[in-house]
Short mmCIF file of C-alpha atoms in Angstrom, two decimals:
data_model
loop_
_atom_site.label_atom_id
_atom_site.label_comp_id
_atom_site.label_asym_id
_atom_site.label_seq_id
_atom_site.Cartn_x
_atom_site.Cartn_y
_atom_site.Cartn_z
CA UNK M 25 151.38 -38.96 -32.78
CA UNK M 26 149.16 -36.65 -30.65
CA UNK M 27 148.87 -33.10 -31.03
CA UNK M 28 146.64 -30.20 -29.80
CA UNK M 29 145.85 -29.54 -33.33
CA UNK M 30 143.69 -31.58 -35.59
CA UNK M 31 144.62 -33.19 -38.80
CA UNK M 32 142.13 -32.19 -41.58
CA UNK M 33 141.89 -34.37 -44.59
CA UNK M 34 138.98 -33.07 -46.80
CA UNK M 35 137.17 -36.12 -48.50
CA UNK M 36 135.79 -33.67 -51.02
CA UNK M 37 137.96 -31.22 -53.02
CA UNK M 38 138.10 -30.70 -56.87
CA UNK M 39 140.81 -30.11 -59.37
CA UNK M 40 141.72 -29.87 -63.10
CA UNK M 41 143.88 -28.62 -65.82
CA UNK M 42 143.12 -25.86 -68.28
CA UNK M 43 142.53 -26.77 -72.12
CA UNK M 44 146.45 -26.22 -72.64
CA UNK M 45 147.37 -28.59 -70.02
CA UNK M 46 144.92 -31.25 -71.08
CA UNK M 47 146.35 -31.02 -74.86
CA UNK M 48 149.94 -31.74 -73.33
CA UNK M 49 148.51 -35.06 -72.04
CA UNK M 50 146.11 -35.97 -75.03
CA UNK M 51 147.09 -38.73 -77.56
CA UNK M 52 148.68 -37.04 -80.41
CA UNK M 53 146.08 -38.57 -82.92
CA UNK M 54 143.48 -36.81 -81.17
CA UNK M 55 144.96 -32.96 -81.39
CA UNK M 56 143.47 -31.92 -84.46
CA UNK M 57 140.18 -32.74 -83.19
CA UNK M 58 140.96 -31.06 -79.95
CA UNK M 59 141.98 -27.90 -81.74
CA UNK M 60 138.91 -27.93 -83.67
CA UNK M 61 136.81 -28.48 -80.60
CA UNK M 62 138.52 -25.79 -78.50
CA UNK M 63 138.06 -23.33 -81.20
CA UNK M 64 134.29 -23.38 -80.75
CA UNK M 65 134.18 -24.14 -77.01
CA UNK M 66 132.27 -21.83 -74.91
CA UNK M 67 132.70 -22.09 -70.96
CA UNK M 68 129.35 -22.36 -69.38
CA UNK M 69 130.97 -21.29 -65.99
CA UNK M 70 132.94 -18.38 -67.07
CA UNK M 71 130.46 -16.06 -64.97
CA UNK M 72 131.33 -17.97 -61.74
CA UNK M 73 135.14 -18.14 -62.15
CA UNK M 74 136.48 -14.52 -61.99
CA UNK M 75 139.71 -14.68 -60.08
CA UNK M 76 139.24 -18.37 -59.21
CA UNK M 77 140.31 -20.65 -62.01
CA UNK M 78 144.08 -21.17 -60.92
CA UNK M 79 142.42 -22.77 -57.82
CA UNK M 80 142.16 -25.74 -59.92
CA UNK M 81 145.76 -26.31 -60.74
CA UNK M 82 148.20 -23.56 -59.12
CA UNK M 83 150.14 -25.48 -56.50
CA UNK M 84 151.34 -22.32 -54.63
CA UNK M 85 148.09 -21.03 -54.44
CA UNK M 86 146.06 -24.00 -53.71
CA UNK M 87 148.49 -25.27 -50.85
CA UNK M 88 148.52 -21.69 -49.18
CA UNK M 89 144.52 -21.57 -49.35
CA UNK M 90 144.26 -24.96 -48.13
CA UNK M 91 146.96 -24.41 -45.10
CA UNK M 92 145.17 -21.39 -44.26
CA UNK M 93 141.96 -23.05 -43.81
CA UNK M 94 143.52 -25.63 -41.86
CA UNK M 95 143.37 -28.41 -44.30
CA UNK M 96 146.68 -30.75 -44.97
CA UNK M 97 145.16 -33.42 -47.29
CA UNK M 98 142.60 -33.67 -49.83
CA UNK M 99 140.78 -36.43 -51.68
CA UNK M 100 140.64 -34.79 -55.61
CA UNK M 101 137.70 -35.00 -57.53
CA UNK M 102 137.53 -33.64 -61.02
CA UNK M 103 136.30 -30.07 -61.76
CA UNK M 104 137.24 -28.53 -65.17
CA UNK M 105 135.98 -29.63 -68.55
CA UNK M 106 138.11 -32.17 -69.94
CA UNK M 107 138.60 -32.37 -73.80
CA UNK M 108 135.56 -32.87 -75.75
CA UNK M 109 133.12 -32.50 -72.84
CA UNK M 110 130.04 -30.74 -73.18
CA UNK M 111 130.15 -29.32 -69.62
CA UNK M 112 131.76 -30.06 -66.05
CA UNK M 113 133.23 -33.53 -65.57
CA UNK M 114 130.80 -34.29 -62.56
CA UNK M 115 127.86 -33.02 -64.36
CA UNK M 116 128.19 -34.07 -68.01
CA UNK M 117 126.02 -37.23 -68.80
CA UNK M 118 127.88 -40.19 -70.17
CA UNK M 119 128.91 -40.16 -73.92
CA UNK M 120 126.60 -41.38 -76.59
CA UNK M 121 128.19 -43.94 -78.90
CA UNK M 122 129.15 -41.41 -81.57
CA UNK M 123 131.13 -39.45 -78.98
CA UNK M 124 132.67 -42.09 -77.07
CA UNK M 125 136.09 -42.41 -78.76
CA UNK M 126 136.72 -38.71 -78.18
CA UNK M 127 135.26 -38.25 -74.58
CA UNK M 128 137.42 -41.51 -73.52
CA UNK M 129 140.56 -39.66 -74.95
CA UNK M 130 139.60 -36.55 -73.00
CA UNK M 131 139.15 -38.19 -69.56
CA UNK M 132 142.53 -40.29 -70.30
CA UNK M 133 144.09 -36.85 -70.83
CA UNK M 134 142.62 -35.79 -67.32
CA UNK M 135 143.88 -38.95 -65.74
CA UNK M 136 147.34 -38.44 -66.89
CA UNK M 137 147.39 -34.70 -65.78
CA UNK M 138 146.04 -35.68 -62.50
CA UNK M 139 148.62 -38.36 -61.73
CA UNK M 140 151.35 -36.06 -62.69
CA UNK M 141 149.85 -33.05 -60.44
CA UNK M 142 149.06 -35.39 -57.43
CA UNK M 143 152.84 -36.56 -57.53
CA UNK M 144 154.27 -33.57 -56.88
CA UNK M 145 152.53 -33.65 -53.43
CA UNK M 146 151.67 -36.90 -52.95
CA UNK M 147 151.63 -37.16 -49.22
CA UNK M 148 148.64 -34.20 -49.59
CA UNK M 149 146.74 -35.64 -52.54
CA UNK M 150 144.65 -38.62 -53.27
CA UNK M 151 143.48 -38.26 -57.07
CA UNK M 152 140.35 -39.93 -58.31
CA UNK M 153 140.42 -41.03 -61.92
CA UNK M 154 137.79 -40.91 -64.34
CA UNK M 155 136.30 -44.03 -66.39
CA UNK M 156 133.13 -44.59 -68.35
CA UNK M 157 131.10 -47.78 -68.39
CA UNK M 158 130.28 -47.56 -71.91
CA UNK M 159 132.81 -50.35 -72.73
CA UNK M 160 133.82 -52.48 -69.41
CA UNK M 161 137.05 -53.63 -71.04
CA UNK M 162 137.98 -50.08 -71.43
CA UNK M 163 136.97 -49.18 -68.12
CA UNK M 164 139.08 -51.96 -66.71
CA UNK M 165 142.00 -50.82 -68.56
CA UNK M 166 141.48 -47.23 -66.96
CA UNK M 167 141.31 -48.77 -63.56
CA UNK M 168 144.40 -50.51 -64.02
CA UNK M 169 145.95 -47.40 -65.17
CA UNK M 170 144.85 -45.35 -62.60
CA UNK M 171 146.12 -47.86 -59.80
CA UNK M 172 149.48 -48.13 -61.57
CA UNK M 173 150.16 -44.34 -61.64
CA UNK M 174 149.39 -43.49 -57.98
CA UNK M 175 145.78 -42.39 -58.21
CA UNK M 176 145.09 -43.79 -54.76
CA UNK M 177 141.65 -41.97 -54.57
CA UNK M 178 140.18 -44.64 -56.94
CA UNK M 179 138.01 -44.12 -59.63
CA UNK M 180 134.87 -42.10 -60.13
CA UNK M 181 131.73 -44.01 -61.07
CA UNK M 182 128.92 -42.30 -63.25
CA UNK M 183 125.38 -43.24 -62.69
CA UNK M 184 123.75 -44.35 -65.71
CA UNK M 185 120.57 -42.25 -66.99
CA UNK M 186 117.70 -44.57 -67.70
CA UNK M 187 117.20 -42.94 -71.18
CA UNK M 188 120.78 -44.06 -72.25
CA UNK M 189 119.95 -47.55 -73.42
CA UNK M 190 123.44 -48.18 -74.66
CA UNK M 191 124.86 -48.21 -71.40
CA UNK M 192 123.96 -51.40 -69.11
CA UNK M 193 122.60 -50.16 -65.32
CA UNK M 194 124.76 -50.31 -62.63
CA UNK M 195 122.86 -53.38 -61.25
CA UNK M 196 123.64 -55.59 -64.30
CA UNK M 197 126.23 -58.57 -63.75
CA UNK M 198 127.79 -57.32 -66.99
CA UNK M 199 130.16 -55.23 -64.63
CA UNK M 200 131.24 -57.84 -62.49
CA UNK M 201 134.71 -58.14 -64.28
CA UNK M 202 135.28 -54.41 -63.21
CA UNK M 203 134.03 -54.78 -59.83
CA UNK M 204 136.64 -57.80 -59.50
CA UNK M 205 139.44 -55.84 -60.62
CA UNK M 206 138.76 -52.82 -58.39
CA UNK M 207 138.48 -55.36 -55.28
CA UNK M 208 141.71 -57.08 -56.38
CA UNK M 209 143.72 -54.10 -56.72
CA UNK M 210 142.04 -52.36 -53.71
CA UNK M 211 140.87 -49.41 -55.97
CA UNK M 212 138.20 -47.34 -54.26
CA UNK M 213 134.83 -46.96 -56.24
CA UNK M 214 133.48 -43.36 -55.68
CA UNK M 215 130.26 -41.59 -56.67
CA UNK M 216 129.66 -37.62 -56.30
CA UNK M 217 126.59 -35.61 -56.57
CA UNK M 218 126.10 -34.14 -60.22
CA UNK M 219 124.20 -34.60 -63.40
CA UNK M 220 125.72 -37.67 -64.70
CA UNK M 221 122.85 -39.78 -64.10
CA UNK M 222 120.28 -37.61 -64.86
CA UNK M 223 117.83 -37.71 -67.95
CA UNK M 224 117.66 -34.99 -70.65
CA UNK M 225 114.87 -32.87 -69.73
CA UNK M 226 114.56 -31.06 -73.02
CA UNK M 227 114.13 -27.22 -73.85
CA UNK M 228 111.08 -26.51 -71.67
CA UNK M 229 110.83 -23.62 -69.12
CA UNK M 230 110.93 -26.02 -66.23
CA UNK M 231 113.86 -28.07 -67.17
CA UNK M 232 116.23 -26.02 -65.17
CA UNK M 233 114.29 -26.31 -62.09
CA UNK M 234 113.47 -30.12 -62.55
CA UNK M 235 117.42 -30.70 -62.86
CA UNK M 236 118.39 -28.98 -59.45
CA UNK M 237 115.25 -30.49 -57.85
CA UNK M 238 116.02 -34.26 -58.82
CA UNK M 239 119.76 -34.28 -59.05
CA UNK M 240 119.98 -35.40 -55.44
CA UNK M 241 117.68 -38.56 -56.26
CA UNK M 242 119.59 -39.65 -59.22
CA UNK M 243 122.99 -39.18 -57.76
CA UNK M 244 121.89 -41.37 -54.72
CA UNK M 245 120.67 -44.24 -56.81
CA UNK M 246 123.92 -46.12 -57.22
CA UNK M 247 123.87 -47.08 -53.62
CA UNK M 248 120.57 -48.96 -53.71
CA UNK M 249 121.31 -50.24 -57.22
CA UNK M 250 124.60 -52.08 -55.76
CA UNK M 251 123.50 -52.98 -52.53
CA UNK M 252 120.01 -54.75 -54.08
CA UNK M 253 121.91 -56.30 -56.78
CA UNK M 254 124.48 -58.38 -54.72
CA UNK M 255 127.56 -56.68 -55.77
CA UNK M 256 128.85 -56.46 -52.10
CA UNK M 257 127.75 -60.11 -51.60
CA UNK M 258 129.88 -61.26 -54.54
CA UNK M 259 132.88 -58.79 -54.03
CA UNK M 260 133.04 -58.37 -50.17
CA UNK M 261 136.26 -56.44 -50.42
CA UNK M 262 134.88 -53.53 -52.74
CA UNK M 263 135.11 -50.34 -51.36
CA UNK M 264 132.39 -47.88 -52.38
CA UNK M 265 131.97 -44.07 -51.28
CA UNK M 266 129.44 -41.80 -51.92
CA UNK M 267 130.34 -37.93 -51.83
CA UNK M 268 128.78 -34.59 -51.31
CA UNK M 269 125.20 -36.25 -51.33
CA UNK M 270 124.48 -35.51 -47.60
CA UNK M 271 123.95 -38.20 -44.96
CA UNK M 272 120.63 -37.67 -43.20
CA UNK M 273 118.97 -39.62 -45.96
CA UNK M 274 120.91 -42.83 -45.49
CA UNK M 275 119.35 -44.23 -42.10
CA UNK M 276 115.88 -43.86 -43.80
CA UNK M 277 116.93 -45.62 -47.06
CA UNK M 278 118.64 -48.43 -45.24
CA UNK M 279 115.73 -48.79 -42.98
CA UNK M 280 113.46 -49.12 -45.94
CA UNK M 281 115.62 -51.68 -47.66
CA UNK M 282 116.28 -53.70 -44.52
CA UNK M 283 112.43 -53.83 -44.08
CA UNK M 284 111.81 -55.14 -47.75
CA UNK M 285 114.28 -57.77 -47.29
CA UNK M 286 113.01 -59.08 -43.91
CA UNK M 287 109.38 -59.28 -45.39
CA UNK M 288 110.31 -60.92 -48.22
CA UNK M 289 112.36 -63.38 -46.16
CA UNK M 290 109.43 -63.81 -44.13
CA UNK M 291 106.40 -64.26 -46.35
CA UNK M 292 108.11 -64.45 -50.00
CA UNK M 293 106.29 -61.09 -50.90
CA UNK M 294 106.43 -57.49 -50.60
CA UNK M 295 103.09 -56.38 -51.15
CA UNK M 296 101.59 -58.13 -54.10
CA UNK M 297 104.91 -58.86 -55.65
CA UNK M 298 106.32 -62.41 -55.15
CA UNK M 299 110.14 -62.82 -54.41
CA UNK M 300 111.69 -66.42 -54.43
CA UNK M 301 114.10 -67.24 -51.66
CA UNK M 302 116.99 -67.96 -53.76
CA UNK M 303 116.89 -64.17 -54.90
CA UNK M 304 117.38 -62.93 -51.40
CA UNK M 305 120.94 -61.75 -50.23
CA UNK M 306 122.27 -63.50 -47.18
CA UNK M 307 122.82 -60.13 -45.37
CA UNK M 308 120.91 -57.20 -44.85
CA UNK M 309 121.40 -54.11 -46.64
CA UNK M 310 122.32 -52.43 -43.81
CA UNK M 311 125.04 -55.15 -43.03
CA UNK M 312 126.49 -54.60 -46.72
CA UNK M 313 126.85 -50.78 -46.12
CA UNK M 314 128.60 -51.30 -42.54
CA UNK M 315 131.00 -53.42 -44.28
CA UNK M 316 131.48 -51.97 -47.95
CA UNK M 317 130.46 -48.31 -47.73
CA UNK M 318 131.57 -44.74 -46.62
CA UNK M 319 129.99 -41.32 -46.80
CA UNK M 320 132.23 -38.11 -47.88
CA UNK M 321 129.91 -35.54 -45.92
CA UNK M 322 130.79 -32.23 -47.64
CA UNK M 323 130.02 -29.20 -45.24
CA UNK M 324 127.92 -31.12 -42.74
CA UNK M 325 125.40 -29.38 -40.87
CA UNK M 326 124.72 -30.02 -37.39
CA UNK M 327 121.79 -32.44 -38.26
CA UNK M 328 123.79 -34.41 -40.77
CA UNK M 329 126.87 -34.39 -38.56
CA UNK M 330 124.40 -36.06 -35.79
CA UNK M 331 123.67 -38.82 -38.15
CA UNK M 332 127.28 -40.29 -37.98
CA UNK M 333 126.07 -42.36 -34.94
CA UNK M 334 123.28 -44.19 -37.20
CA UNK M 335 125.48 -44.68 -40.20
CA UNK M 336 128.64 -45.44 -38.20
CA UNK M 337 131.29 -43.10 -36.95
CA UNK M 338 133.90 -45.19 -38.88
CA UNK M 339 131.97 -44.66 -42.08
CA UNK M 340 131.71 -40.76 -41.94
CA UNK M 341 134.41 -38.64 -43.63
CA UNK M 342 134.34 -34.83 -43.36
CA UNK M 343 134.88 -32.70 -46.65
CA UNK M 344 135.13 -28.95 -47.38
CA UNK M 345 134.37 -29.17 -51.25
CA UNK M 346 137.17 -26.58 -51.86
CA UNK M 347 137.42 -24.74 -54.31
CA UNK M 348 133.58 -24.67 -55.02
CA UNK M 349 131.40 -21.79 -54.41
CA UNK M 350 129.44 -23.72 -51.79
CA UNK M 351 132.85 -24.58 -50.27
CA UNK M 352 133.19 -23.85 -46.56
CA UNK M 353 136.65 -22.25 -47.68
CA UNK M 354 137.76 -20.02 -46.18
CA UNK M 355 135.55 -20.26 -43.13
CA UNK M 356 136.17 -24.12 -42.54
CA UNK M 357 137.03 -23.73 -38.66
CA UNK M 358 133.60 -21.96 -38.45
CA UNK M 359 131.91 -24.66 -40.30
CA UNK M 360 133.70 -27.35 -38.22
CA UNK M 361 132.92 -25.61 -34.82
CA UNK M 362 129.01 -25.17 -35.88
CA UNK M 363 128.84 -28.97 -36.53
CA UNK M 364 131.02 -30.77 -34.31
CA UNK M 365 131.81 -28.63 -31.18
CA UNK M 366 130.34 -31.12 -28.91
CA UNK M 367 132.04 -34.07 -30.52
CA UNK M 368 134.71 -35.85 -28.39
CA UNK M 369 138.14 -35.41 -29.52
CA UNK M 370 139.11 -39.10 -30.52
CA UNK M 371 135.96 -39.08 -32.36
CA UNK M 372 136.36 -36.19 -34.29
CA UNK M 373 140.16 -37.03 -35.24
CA UNK M 374 138.40 -40.15 -36.99
CA UNK M 375 135.70 -37.88 -38.65
CA UNK M 376 138.31 -35.30 -39.79
CA UNK M 377 141.27 -37.27 -41.05
CA UNK M 378 141.40 -40.94 -39.49
CA UNK M 379 138.56 -42.50 -41.74
CA UNK M 380 139.97 -40.94 -45.09
CA UNK M 381 143.48 -42.10 -44.11
CA UNK M 382 142.32 -45.52 -43.82
CA UNK M 383 140.00 -45.53 -46.92
CA UNK M 384 142.35 -43.64 -49.28
CA UNK M 385 145.65 -44.37 -47.85
CA UNK M 386 146.98 -41.18 -46.45
CA UNK M 387 150.09 -41.44 -44.00
CA UNK M 388 148.83 -39.11 -40.86
CA UNK M 389 152.55 -39.37 -39.45
CA UNK M 390 153.55 -37.58 -43.00
CA UNK M 391 151.06 -35.21 -42.59
CA UNK M 392 151.57 -34.26 -38.87
CA UNK M 393 154.10 -31.91 -39.05
CA UNK M 394 152.04 -29.72 -41.37
CA UNK M 395 148.95 -30.19 -39.18
CA UNK M 396 150.97 -29.31 -36.22
CA UNK M 397 151.69 -25.95 -37.77
CA UNK M 398 148.34 -25.18 -39.57
CA UNK M 399 145.53 -27.43 -38.21
CA UNK M 400 142.81 -26.03 -35.91
CA UNK M 401 143.31 -26.50 -32.16
CA UNK M 402 141.20 -28.82 -29.99
CA UNK M 403 140.07 -25.93 -27.79
CA UNK M 404 139.37 -23.77 -31.14
CA UNK M 405 136.75 -26.30 -32.54
CA UNK M 406 135.02 -26.92 -29.00
CA UNK M 407 133.83 -23.51 -29.28
CA UNK M 408 130.27 -23.34 -30.72
CA UNK M 409 129.86 -21.23 -33.56
CA UNK M 410 126.52 -19.74 -34.94
CA UNK M 411 125.73 -17.28 -37.78
CA UNK M 412 127.13 -17.06 -41.26
CA UNK M 413 130.55 -15.77 -42.09
CA UNK M 414 130.38 -12.58 -44.02
CA UNK M 415 130.66 -13.49 -47.86
CA UNK M 416 130.43 -17.26 -47.18
CA UNK M 417 127.68 -18.94 -49.45
CA UNK M 418 128.06 -22.37 -47.97
CA UNK M 419 124.86 -24.36 -47.10
CA UNK M 420 126.98 -25.65 -43.89
CA UNK M 421 125.91 -22.36 -42.45
CA UNK M 422 122.35 -22.24 -43.47
CA UNK M 423 121.21 -25.68 -42.99
CA UNK M 424 119.60 -26.85 -39.56
#
């Protein structure tokens, strides 16, 4: 259905329940543990949440704010702190062996809450369930549960910190049964920026600055790990999405990996390191990327928006990052005008909704009546925008 308005599906939004909501979805055997944990819990993000907490779960508020921003569909990553977690779901490192049972109960409570919450507005929401990699059999059970309960956003894959030796690295073949189930069920495997894959920096004065400096590096590692370990060769139907990690770095990485591959094929070496022919994959890393990977580009700057031509227009999905402080909300229209004012209409429709609909199963016909009412117009997004909206702290308006 053609319209003079765009349909906006944000490939990066966040939601979660509060503690009482999660308690209702927790296995009964863990309720006493939960009450003890909750009594000692201190919210590390309390200073950032004044007047904003209910954006995570309040249907009326959330839908009203998203519609006012022109957004009619959302891919939903976790945001709040599930039971037994030390911090936010996309920041917390994977569980240690002695905390695995309780942390697993916590993400399962979140997944139950999320499935119920998304079902109330199923045409608008593609929820992403959480899994842990500590136990592959448990992870497979959780993938199946998420699929059976309508979480069509797929699952969130945590990077594995190098100092957590009890969890295999992502390039280990031990995860093949997990990838196989995701491929067979059509479950999307997602990664998201955050601290899950980072080392423990310890109690040193520089720890905080090192964390923020290196978080992008550790968040991006899964792409190379899966490309080079042959995961996409063994599972050609697997779909992998990298979200809120930018986009401008991807062409350079793919060129580097392709260069290594070509050199090893031709000479059997990369520098002084020998590579046997039977260890080389039949396709180039960039070819696996073009077949198996997508990028959820939250609040893209003009430079990042331009990289869509290198990574592939059909691989690029726009996101607003609502309700985070760095989101373009409530100035998404201005952000889109800054990044995409010169983009052809047909191409922009793919970037803003079409690609996300294909990857995550949104029904564009079902969303069309809402978009016809609240979506930004074609003429509106053709008007260039410069400057920073008053009160908005999104990097979308500061980056070149």
